[in-house]
PDB file of C-alpha atoms and ligand atoms in Angstrom:
ATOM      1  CA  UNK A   1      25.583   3.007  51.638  1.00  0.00           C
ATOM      2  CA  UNK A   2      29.137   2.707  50.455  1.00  0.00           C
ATOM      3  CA  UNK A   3      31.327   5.223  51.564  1.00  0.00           C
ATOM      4  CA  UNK A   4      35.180   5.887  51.061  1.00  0.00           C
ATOM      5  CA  UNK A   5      37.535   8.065  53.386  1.00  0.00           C
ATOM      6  CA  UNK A   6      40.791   9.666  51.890  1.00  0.00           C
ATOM      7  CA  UNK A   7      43.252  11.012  54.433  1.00  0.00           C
ATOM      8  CA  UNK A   8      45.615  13.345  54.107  1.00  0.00           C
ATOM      9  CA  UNK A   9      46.214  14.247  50.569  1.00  0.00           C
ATOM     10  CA  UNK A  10      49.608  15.811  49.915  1.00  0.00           C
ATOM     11  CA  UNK A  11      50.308  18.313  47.162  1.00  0.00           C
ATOM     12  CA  UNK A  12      50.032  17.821  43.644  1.00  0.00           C
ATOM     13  CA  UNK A  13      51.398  14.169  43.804  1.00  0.00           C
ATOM     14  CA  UNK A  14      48.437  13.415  46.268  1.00  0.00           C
ATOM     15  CA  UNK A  15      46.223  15.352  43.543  1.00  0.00           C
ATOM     16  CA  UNK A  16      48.047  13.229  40.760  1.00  0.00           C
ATOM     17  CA  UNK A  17      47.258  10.117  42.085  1.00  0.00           C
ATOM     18  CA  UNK A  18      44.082  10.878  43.421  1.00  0.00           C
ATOM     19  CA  UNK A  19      42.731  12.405  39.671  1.00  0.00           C
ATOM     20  CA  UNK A  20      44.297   9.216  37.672  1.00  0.00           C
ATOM     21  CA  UNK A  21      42.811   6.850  39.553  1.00  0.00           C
ATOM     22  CA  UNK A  22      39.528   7.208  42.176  1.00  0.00           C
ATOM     23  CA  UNK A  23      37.203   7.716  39.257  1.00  0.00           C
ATOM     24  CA  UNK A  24      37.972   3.845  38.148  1.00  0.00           C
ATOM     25  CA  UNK A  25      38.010   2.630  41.576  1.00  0.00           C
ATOM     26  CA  UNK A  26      34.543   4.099  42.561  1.00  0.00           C
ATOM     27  CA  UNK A  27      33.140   2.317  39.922  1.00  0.00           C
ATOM     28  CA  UNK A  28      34.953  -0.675  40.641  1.00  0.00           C
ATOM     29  CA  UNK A  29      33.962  -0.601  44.226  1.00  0.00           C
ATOM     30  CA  UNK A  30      30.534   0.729  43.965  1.00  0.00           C
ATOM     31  CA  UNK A  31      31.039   3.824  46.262  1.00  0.00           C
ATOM     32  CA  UNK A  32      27.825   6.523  46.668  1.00  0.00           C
ATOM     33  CA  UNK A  33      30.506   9.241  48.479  1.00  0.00           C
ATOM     34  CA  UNK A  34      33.612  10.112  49.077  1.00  0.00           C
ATOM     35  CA  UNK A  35      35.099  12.273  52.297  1.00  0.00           C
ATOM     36  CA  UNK A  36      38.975  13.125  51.703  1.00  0.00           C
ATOM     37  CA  UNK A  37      41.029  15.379  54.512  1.00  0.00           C
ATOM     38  CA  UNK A  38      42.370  18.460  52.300  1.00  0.00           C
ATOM     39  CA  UNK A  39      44.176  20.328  54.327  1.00  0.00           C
ATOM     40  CA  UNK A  40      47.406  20.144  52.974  1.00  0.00           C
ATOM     41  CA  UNK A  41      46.334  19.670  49.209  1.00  0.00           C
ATOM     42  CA  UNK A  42      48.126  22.788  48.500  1.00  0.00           C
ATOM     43  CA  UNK A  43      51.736  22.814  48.423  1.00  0.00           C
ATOM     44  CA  UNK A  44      51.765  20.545  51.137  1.00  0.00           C
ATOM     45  CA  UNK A  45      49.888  23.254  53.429  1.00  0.00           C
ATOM     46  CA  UNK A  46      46.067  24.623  52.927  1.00  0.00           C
ATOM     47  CA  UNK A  47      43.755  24.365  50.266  1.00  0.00           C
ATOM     48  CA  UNK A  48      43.224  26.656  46.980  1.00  0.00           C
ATOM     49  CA  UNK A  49      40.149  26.992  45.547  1.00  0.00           C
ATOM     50  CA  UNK A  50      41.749  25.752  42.315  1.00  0.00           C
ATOM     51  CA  UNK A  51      42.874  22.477  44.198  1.00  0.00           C
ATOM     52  CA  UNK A  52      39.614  22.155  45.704  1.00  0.00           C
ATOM     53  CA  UNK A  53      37.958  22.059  42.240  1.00  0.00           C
ATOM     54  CA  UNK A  54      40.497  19.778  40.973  1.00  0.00           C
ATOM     55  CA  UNK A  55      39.900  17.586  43.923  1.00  0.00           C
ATOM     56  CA  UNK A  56      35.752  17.742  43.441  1.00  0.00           C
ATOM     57  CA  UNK A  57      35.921  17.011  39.684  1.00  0.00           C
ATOM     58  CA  UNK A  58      38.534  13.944  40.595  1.00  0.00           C
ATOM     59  CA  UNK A  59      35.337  12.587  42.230  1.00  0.00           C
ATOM     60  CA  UNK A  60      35.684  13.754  45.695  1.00  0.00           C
ATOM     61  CA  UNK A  61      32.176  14.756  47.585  1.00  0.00           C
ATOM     62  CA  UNK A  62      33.607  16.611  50.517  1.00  0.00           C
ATOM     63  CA  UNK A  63      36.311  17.830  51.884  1.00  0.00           C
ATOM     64  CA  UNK A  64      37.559  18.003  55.253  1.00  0.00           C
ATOM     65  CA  UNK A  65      40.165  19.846  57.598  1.00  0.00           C
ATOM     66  CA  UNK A  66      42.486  20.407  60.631  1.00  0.00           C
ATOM     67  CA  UNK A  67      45.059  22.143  61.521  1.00  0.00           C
ATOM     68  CA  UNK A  68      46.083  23.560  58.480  1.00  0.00           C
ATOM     69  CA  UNK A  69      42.962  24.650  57.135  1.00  0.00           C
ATOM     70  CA  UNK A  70      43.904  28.108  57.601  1.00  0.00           C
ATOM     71  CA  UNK A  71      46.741  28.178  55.407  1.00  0.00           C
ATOM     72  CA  UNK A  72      45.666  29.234  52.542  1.00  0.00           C
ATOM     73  CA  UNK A  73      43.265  31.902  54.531  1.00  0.00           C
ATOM     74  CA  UNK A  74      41.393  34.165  51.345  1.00  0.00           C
ATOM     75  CA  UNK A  75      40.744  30.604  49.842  1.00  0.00           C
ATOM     76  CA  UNK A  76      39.370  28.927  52.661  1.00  0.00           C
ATOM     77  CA  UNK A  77      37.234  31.791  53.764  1.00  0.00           C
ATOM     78  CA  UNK A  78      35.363  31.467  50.234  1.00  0.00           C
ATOM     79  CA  UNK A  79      35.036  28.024  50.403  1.00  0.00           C
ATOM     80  CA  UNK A  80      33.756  27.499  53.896  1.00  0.00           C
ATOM     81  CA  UNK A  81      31.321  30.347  53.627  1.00  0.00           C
ATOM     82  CA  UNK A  82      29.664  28.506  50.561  1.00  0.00           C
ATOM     83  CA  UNK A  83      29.768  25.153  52.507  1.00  0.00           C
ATOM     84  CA  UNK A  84      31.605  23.041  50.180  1.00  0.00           C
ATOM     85  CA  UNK A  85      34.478  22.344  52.657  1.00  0.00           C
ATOM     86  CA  UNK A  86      34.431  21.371  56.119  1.00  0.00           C
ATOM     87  CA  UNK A  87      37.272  22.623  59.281  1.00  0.00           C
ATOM     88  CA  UNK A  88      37.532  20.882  62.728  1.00  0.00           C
ATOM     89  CA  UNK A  89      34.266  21.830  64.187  1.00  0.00           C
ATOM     90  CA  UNK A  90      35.645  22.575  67.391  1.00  0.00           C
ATOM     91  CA  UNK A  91      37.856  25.709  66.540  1.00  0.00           C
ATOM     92  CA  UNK A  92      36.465  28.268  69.069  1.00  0.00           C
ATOM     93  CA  UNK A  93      33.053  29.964  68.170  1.00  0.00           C
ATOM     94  CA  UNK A  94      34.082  33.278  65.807  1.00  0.00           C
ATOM     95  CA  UNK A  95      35.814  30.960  63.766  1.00  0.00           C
ATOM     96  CA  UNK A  96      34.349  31.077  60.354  1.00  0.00           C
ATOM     97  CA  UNK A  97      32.634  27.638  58.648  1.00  0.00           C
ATOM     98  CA  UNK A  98      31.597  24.830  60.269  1.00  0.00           C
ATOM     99  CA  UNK A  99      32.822  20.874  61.041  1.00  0.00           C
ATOM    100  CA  UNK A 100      29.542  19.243  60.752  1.00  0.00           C
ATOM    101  CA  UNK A 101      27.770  18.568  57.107  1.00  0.00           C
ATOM    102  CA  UNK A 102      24.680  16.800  56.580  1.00  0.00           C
ATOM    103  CA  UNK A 103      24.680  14.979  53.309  1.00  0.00           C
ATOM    104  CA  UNK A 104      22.454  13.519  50.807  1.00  0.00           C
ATOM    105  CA  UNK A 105      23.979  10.687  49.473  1.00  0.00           C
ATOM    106  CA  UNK A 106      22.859   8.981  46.493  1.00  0.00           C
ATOM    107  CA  UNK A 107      22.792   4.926  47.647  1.00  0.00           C
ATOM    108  CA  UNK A 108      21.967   3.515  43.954  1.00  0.00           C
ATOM    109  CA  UNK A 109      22.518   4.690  40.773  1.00  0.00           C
ATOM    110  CA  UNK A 110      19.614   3.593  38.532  1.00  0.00           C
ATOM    111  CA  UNK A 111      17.420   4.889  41.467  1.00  0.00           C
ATOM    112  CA  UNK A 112      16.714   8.233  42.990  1.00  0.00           C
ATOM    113  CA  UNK A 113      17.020   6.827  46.761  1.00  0.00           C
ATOM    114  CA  UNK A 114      18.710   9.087  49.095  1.00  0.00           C
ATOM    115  CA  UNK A 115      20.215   8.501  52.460  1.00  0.00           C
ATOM    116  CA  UNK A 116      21.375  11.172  54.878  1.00  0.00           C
ATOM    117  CA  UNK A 117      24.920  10.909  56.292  1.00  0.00           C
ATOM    118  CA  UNK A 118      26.527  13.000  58.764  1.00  0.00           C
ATOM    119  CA  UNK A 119      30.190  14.033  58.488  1.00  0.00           C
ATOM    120  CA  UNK A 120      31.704  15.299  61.433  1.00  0.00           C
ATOM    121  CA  UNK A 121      35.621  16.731  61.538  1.00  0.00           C
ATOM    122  CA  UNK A 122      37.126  17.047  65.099  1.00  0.00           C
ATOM    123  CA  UNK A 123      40.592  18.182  65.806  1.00  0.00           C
ATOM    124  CA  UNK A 124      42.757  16.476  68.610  1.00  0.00           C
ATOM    125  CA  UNK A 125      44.473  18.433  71.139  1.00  0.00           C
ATOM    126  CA  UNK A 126      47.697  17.184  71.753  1.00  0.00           C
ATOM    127  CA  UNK A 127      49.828  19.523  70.009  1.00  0.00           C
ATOM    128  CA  UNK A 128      47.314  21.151  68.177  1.00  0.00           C
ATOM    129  CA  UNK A 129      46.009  24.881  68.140  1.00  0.00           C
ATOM    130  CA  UNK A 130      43.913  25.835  70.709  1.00  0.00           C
ATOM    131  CA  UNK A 131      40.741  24.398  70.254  1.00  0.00           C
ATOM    132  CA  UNK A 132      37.633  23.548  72.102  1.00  0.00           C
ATOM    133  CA  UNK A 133      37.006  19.878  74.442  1.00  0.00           C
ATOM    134  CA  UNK A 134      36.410  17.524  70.932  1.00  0.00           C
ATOM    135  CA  UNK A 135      34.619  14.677  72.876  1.00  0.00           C
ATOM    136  CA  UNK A 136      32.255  16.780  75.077  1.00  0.00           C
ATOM    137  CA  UNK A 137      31.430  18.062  71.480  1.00  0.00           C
ATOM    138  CA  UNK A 138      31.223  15.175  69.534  1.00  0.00           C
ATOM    139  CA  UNK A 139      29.158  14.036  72.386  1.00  0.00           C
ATOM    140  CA  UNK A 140      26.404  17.142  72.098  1.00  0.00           C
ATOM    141  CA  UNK A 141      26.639  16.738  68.315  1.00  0.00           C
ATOM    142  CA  UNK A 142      26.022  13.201  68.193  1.00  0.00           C
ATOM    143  CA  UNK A 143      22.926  13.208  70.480  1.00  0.00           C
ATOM    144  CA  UNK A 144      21.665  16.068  68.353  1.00  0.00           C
ATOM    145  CA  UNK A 145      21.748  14.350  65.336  1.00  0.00           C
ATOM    146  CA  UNK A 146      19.903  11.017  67.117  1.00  0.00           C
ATOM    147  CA  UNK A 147      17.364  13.377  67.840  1.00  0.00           C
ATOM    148  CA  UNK A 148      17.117  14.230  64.000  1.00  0.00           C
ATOM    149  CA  UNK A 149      17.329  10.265  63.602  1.00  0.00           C
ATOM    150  CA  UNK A 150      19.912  10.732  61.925  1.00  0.00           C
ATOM    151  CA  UNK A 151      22.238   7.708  61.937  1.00  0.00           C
ATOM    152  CA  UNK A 152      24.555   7.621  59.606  1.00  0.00           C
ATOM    153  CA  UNK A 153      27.551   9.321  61.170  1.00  0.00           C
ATOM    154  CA  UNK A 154      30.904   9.639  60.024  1.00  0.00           C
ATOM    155  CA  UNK A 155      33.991  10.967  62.194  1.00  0.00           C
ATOM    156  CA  UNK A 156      37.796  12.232  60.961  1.00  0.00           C
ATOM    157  CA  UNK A 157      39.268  12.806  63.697  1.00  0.00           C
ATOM    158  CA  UNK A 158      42.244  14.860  63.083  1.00  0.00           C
ATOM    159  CA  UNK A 159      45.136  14.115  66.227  1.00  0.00           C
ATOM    160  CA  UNK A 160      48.608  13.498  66.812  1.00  0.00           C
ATOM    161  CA  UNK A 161      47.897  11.101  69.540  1.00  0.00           C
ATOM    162  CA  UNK A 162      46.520   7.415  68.848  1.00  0.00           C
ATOM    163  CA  UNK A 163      45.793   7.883  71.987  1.00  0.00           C
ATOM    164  CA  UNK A 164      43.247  10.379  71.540  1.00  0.00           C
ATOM    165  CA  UNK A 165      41.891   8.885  68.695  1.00  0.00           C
ATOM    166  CA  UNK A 166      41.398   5.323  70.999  1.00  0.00           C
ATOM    167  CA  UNK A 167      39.708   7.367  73.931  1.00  0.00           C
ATOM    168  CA  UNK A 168      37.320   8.912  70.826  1.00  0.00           C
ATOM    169  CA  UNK A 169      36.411   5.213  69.623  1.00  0.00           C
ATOM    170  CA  UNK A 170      35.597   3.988  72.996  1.00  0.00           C
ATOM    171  CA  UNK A 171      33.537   6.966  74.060  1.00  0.00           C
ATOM    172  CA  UNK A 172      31.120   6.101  70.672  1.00  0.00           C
ATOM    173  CA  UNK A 173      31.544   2.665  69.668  1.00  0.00           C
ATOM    174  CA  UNK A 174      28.387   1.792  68.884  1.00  0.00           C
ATOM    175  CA  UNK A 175      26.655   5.538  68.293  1.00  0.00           C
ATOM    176  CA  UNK A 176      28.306   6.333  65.172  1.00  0.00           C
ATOM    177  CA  UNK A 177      29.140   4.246  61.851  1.00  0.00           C
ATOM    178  CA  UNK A 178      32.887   4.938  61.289  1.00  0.00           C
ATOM    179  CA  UNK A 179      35.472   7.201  62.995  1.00  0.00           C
ATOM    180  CA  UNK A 180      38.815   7.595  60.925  1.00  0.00           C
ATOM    181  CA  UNK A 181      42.333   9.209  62.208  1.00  0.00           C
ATOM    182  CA  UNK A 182      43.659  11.918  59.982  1.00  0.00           C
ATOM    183  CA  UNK A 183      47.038  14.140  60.153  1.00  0.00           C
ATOM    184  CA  UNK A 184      50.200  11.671  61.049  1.00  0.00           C
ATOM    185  CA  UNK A 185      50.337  10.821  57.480  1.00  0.00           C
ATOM    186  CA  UNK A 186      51.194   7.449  58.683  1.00  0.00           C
ATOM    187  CA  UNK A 187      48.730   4.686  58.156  1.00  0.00           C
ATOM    188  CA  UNK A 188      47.821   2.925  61.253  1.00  0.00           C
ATOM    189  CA  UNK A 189      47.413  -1.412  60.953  1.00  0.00           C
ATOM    190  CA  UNK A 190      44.167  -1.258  63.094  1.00  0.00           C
ATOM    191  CA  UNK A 191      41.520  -0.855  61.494  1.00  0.00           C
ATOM    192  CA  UNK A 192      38.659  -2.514  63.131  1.00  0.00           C
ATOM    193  CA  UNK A 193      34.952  -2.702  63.930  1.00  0.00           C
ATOM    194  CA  UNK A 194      34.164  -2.187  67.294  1.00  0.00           C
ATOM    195  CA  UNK A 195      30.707  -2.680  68.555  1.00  0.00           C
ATOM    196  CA  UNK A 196      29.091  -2.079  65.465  1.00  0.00           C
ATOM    197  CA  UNK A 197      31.795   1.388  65.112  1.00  0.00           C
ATOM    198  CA  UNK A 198      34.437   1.003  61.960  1.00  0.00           C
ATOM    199  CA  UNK A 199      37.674   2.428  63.349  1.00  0.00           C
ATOM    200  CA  UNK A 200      40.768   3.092  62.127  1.00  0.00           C
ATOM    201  CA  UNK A 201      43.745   5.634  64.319  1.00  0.00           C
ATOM    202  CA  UNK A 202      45.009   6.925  61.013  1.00  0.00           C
ATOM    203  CA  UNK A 203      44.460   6.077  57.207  1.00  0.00           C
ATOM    204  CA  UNK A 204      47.733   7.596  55.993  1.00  0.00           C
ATOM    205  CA  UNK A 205      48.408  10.097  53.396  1.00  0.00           C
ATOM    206  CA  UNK A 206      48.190  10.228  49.757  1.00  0.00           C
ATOM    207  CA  UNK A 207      50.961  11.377  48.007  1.00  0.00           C
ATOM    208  CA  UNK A 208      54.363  10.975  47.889  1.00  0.00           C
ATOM    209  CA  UNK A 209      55.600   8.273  50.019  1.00  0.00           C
ATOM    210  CA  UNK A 210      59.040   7.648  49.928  1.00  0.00           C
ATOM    211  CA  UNK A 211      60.672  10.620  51.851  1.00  0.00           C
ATOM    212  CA  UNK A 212      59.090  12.537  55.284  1.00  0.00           C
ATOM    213  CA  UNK A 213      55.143  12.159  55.601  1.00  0.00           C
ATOM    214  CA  UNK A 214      54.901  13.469  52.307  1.00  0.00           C
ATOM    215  CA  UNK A 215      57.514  16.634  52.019  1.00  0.00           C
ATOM    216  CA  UNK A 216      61.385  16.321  50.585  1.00  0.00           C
ATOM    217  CA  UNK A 217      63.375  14.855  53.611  1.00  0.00           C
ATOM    218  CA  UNK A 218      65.997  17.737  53.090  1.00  0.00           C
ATOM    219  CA  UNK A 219      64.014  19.863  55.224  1.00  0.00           C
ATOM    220  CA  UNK A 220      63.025  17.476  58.004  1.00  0.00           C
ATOM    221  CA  UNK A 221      66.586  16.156  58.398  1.00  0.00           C
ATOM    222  CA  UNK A 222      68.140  19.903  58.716  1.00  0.00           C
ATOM    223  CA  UNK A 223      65.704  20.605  61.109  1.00  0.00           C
ATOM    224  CA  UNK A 224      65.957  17.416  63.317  1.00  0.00           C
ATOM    225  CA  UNK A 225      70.137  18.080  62.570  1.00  0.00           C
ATOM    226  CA  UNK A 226      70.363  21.613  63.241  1.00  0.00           C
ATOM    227  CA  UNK A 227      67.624  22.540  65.275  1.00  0.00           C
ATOM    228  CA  UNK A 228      67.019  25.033  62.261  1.00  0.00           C
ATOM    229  CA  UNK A 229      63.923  25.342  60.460  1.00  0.00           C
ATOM    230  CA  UNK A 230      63.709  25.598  56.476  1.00  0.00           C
ATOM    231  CA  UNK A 231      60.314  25.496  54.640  1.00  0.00           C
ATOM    232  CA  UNK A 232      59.107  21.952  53.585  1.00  0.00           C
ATOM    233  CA  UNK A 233      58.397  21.214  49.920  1.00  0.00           C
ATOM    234  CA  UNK A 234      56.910  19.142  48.475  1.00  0.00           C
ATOM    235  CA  UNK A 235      58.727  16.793  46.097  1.00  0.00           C
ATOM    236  CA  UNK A 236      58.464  17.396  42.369  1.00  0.00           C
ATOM    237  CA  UNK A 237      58.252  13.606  41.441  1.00  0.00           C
ATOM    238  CA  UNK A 238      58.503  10.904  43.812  1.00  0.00           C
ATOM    239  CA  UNK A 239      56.915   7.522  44.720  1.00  0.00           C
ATOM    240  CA  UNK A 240      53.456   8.152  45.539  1.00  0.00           C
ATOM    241  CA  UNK A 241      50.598   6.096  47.104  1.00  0.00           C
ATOM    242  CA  UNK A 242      46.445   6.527  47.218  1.00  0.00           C
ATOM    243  CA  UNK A 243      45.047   5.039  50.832  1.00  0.00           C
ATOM    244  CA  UNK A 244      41.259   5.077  51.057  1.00  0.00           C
ATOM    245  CA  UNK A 245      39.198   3.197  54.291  1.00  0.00           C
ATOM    246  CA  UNK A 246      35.991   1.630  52.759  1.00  0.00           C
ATOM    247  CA  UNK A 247      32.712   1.523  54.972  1.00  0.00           C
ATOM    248  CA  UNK A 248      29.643  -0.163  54.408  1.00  0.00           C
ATOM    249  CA  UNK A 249      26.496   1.519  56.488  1.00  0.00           C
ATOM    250  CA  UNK A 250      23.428   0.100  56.955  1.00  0.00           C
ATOM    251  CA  UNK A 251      21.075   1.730  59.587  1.00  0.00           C
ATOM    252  CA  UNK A 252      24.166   3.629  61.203  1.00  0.00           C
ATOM    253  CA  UNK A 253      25.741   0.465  61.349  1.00  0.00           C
ATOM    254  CA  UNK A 254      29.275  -0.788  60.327  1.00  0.00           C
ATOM    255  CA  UNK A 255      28.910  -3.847  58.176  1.00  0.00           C
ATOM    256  CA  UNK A 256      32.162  -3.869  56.525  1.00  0.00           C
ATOM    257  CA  UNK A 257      35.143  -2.183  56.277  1.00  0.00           C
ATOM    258  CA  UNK A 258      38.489  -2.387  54.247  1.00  0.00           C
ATOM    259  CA  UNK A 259      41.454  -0.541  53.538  1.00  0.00           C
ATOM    260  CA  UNK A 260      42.912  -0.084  49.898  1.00  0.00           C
ATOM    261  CA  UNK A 261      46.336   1.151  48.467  1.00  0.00           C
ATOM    262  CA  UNK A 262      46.845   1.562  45.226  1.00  0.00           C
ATOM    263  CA  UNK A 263      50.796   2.147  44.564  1.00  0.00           C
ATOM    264  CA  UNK A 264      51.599   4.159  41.450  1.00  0.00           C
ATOM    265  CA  UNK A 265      54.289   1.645  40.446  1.00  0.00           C
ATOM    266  CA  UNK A 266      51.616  -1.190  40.093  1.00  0.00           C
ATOM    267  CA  UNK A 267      48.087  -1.667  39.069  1.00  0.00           C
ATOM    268  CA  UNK A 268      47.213  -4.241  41.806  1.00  0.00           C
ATOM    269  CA  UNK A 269      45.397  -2.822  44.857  1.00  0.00           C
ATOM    270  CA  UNK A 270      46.275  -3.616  48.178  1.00  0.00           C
ATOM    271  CA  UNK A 271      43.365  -4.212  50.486  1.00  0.00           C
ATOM    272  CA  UNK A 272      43.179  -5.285  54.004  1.00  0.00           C
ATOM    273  CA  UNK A 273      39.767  -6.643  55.473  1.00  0.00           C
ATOM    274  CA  UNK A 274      38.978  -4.942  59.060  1.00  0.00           C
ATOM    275  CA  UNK A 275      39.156  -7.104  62.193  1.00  0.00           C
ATOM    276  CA  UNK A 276      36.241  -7.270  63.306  1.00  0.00           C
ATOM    277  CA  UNK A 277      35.812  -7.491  67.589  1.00  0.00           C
TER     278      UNK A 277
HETATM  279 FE1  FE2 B 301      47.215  18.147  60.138  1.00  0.00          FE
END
């Protein structure tokens, strides 16, 4: 199976971008799913319902969390209960939805064969909430789902730290199929498969990228100036960018993985081949 990782998608630019252009790319590219982190889809913090279905009828499968999943509370309450959204599945227990989705994801599309694919979200802890241990939980999750041969297993790991991220890779290289950073907004140049593992520390946002990690820089800069905080917005119109990690599974396994851009000032895509180790 083909599958495609958004990360962060920022706003309405990140929507904009997002709804002119995956359509044509998933049928350039042959993908059977897409994952994309939408956590701050929503003015730049939380998720509507609205944006959600915006986001879905874009061509989006599922949608993933962190940190600010809770933003947009009422929303996010409806759409975890009816399972259509995923949050880091290690907020404590009592905390509504879940992190882990099994899939059934269509591999080819003049056939009916279906593969299963596990999605699990995590959430760093390094400046985070307060969540639970993510790697003694990945680690019960994972050996669950080998028991339910399932093999297929994607990660978004949502962290500050690469150096989280790295300590995640090298405790399951080689037991699941891709692991992908989410949350910095800044796209990482390492992507990689490891022992059989695509890996990459963070895919970047989509949105608008020429200001800070997606939000007018008038805020940021009073607040690194003054010490002051002002709400961020999110800019009106700006110069946005669409980053999406490609893996190719076969038997849980990493075959292939690449990175593509797509700038809105150009119709060429960027893409980057993985290094493979
Ligand atoms: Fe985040």
């Amino acid at each position: 199976m083909r599958i495609a990782f958004i990360g962060d998608i920022v706003g309405r630019p990140g929507r904009k971008i997002i709804k002119e252009n995956l359509k044509s790319i998933r049928k350039e590219f042959n993908i059977d799913f897409v994952i994309a982190n939408g956590e701050n889809a929503s003015h730049g913090f939380g998720l509507t319902i609205e944006s959600s279905k915006e986001l879905f009828s874009s061509g989006i499968d599922l949608i993933t969390g962190g940190n600010h999943s809770f933003d947009k509370k009422k929303d996010m309450s409806v759409l975890l209960e009816n399972g259509a959204v995923l949050r880091p599945h290690n907020y404590p227990d009592g905390v509504i939805g879940t992190g882990l989705k099994i899939c059934d994801v269509k591999v080819d599309s003049d056939s009916e064969k279906v593969e299963k694919l596990a999605v699990l979200n995590l959430m760093g802890q390094y400046s985070m909430p307060i969540v639970d241990n993510p790697f003694n939980l990945a680690k019960k999750v994972i050996q669950e789902l080998k028991e339910k041969n399932i093999k297929n297993i994607f990660i978004d790991f949502h962290g500050e730290a690469t150096s989280e991220k790295r300590v995640m890779l090298m405790m399951f290289k080689g037991k699941v199929s891709a692991i992908c950073g989410t949350h910095t907004h800044v796209g990482t140049d390492d992507l990689q498969i490891y022992e059989n593992t695509a890996y990459l520390s963070d895919i970047g946002l989509t949105g608008c990228y020429d200001n800070v990690i997606g939000m007018d820089s008038y805020a940021p800069i009073q607040r690194a100036t003054t010490g002051l905080g002002t709400h961020f917005e999110v800019p009106n119109s700006c110069f946005s960018i669409l980053q999406m990690m490609i893996v190719d599974i076969k038997d849980g396994v990493a075959i292939n993985s690449f990175k593509i851009k797509k700038l809105c000032n150009n119709s060429d895509l960027i893409i980057t081949k993985a290094t493979i180790l």
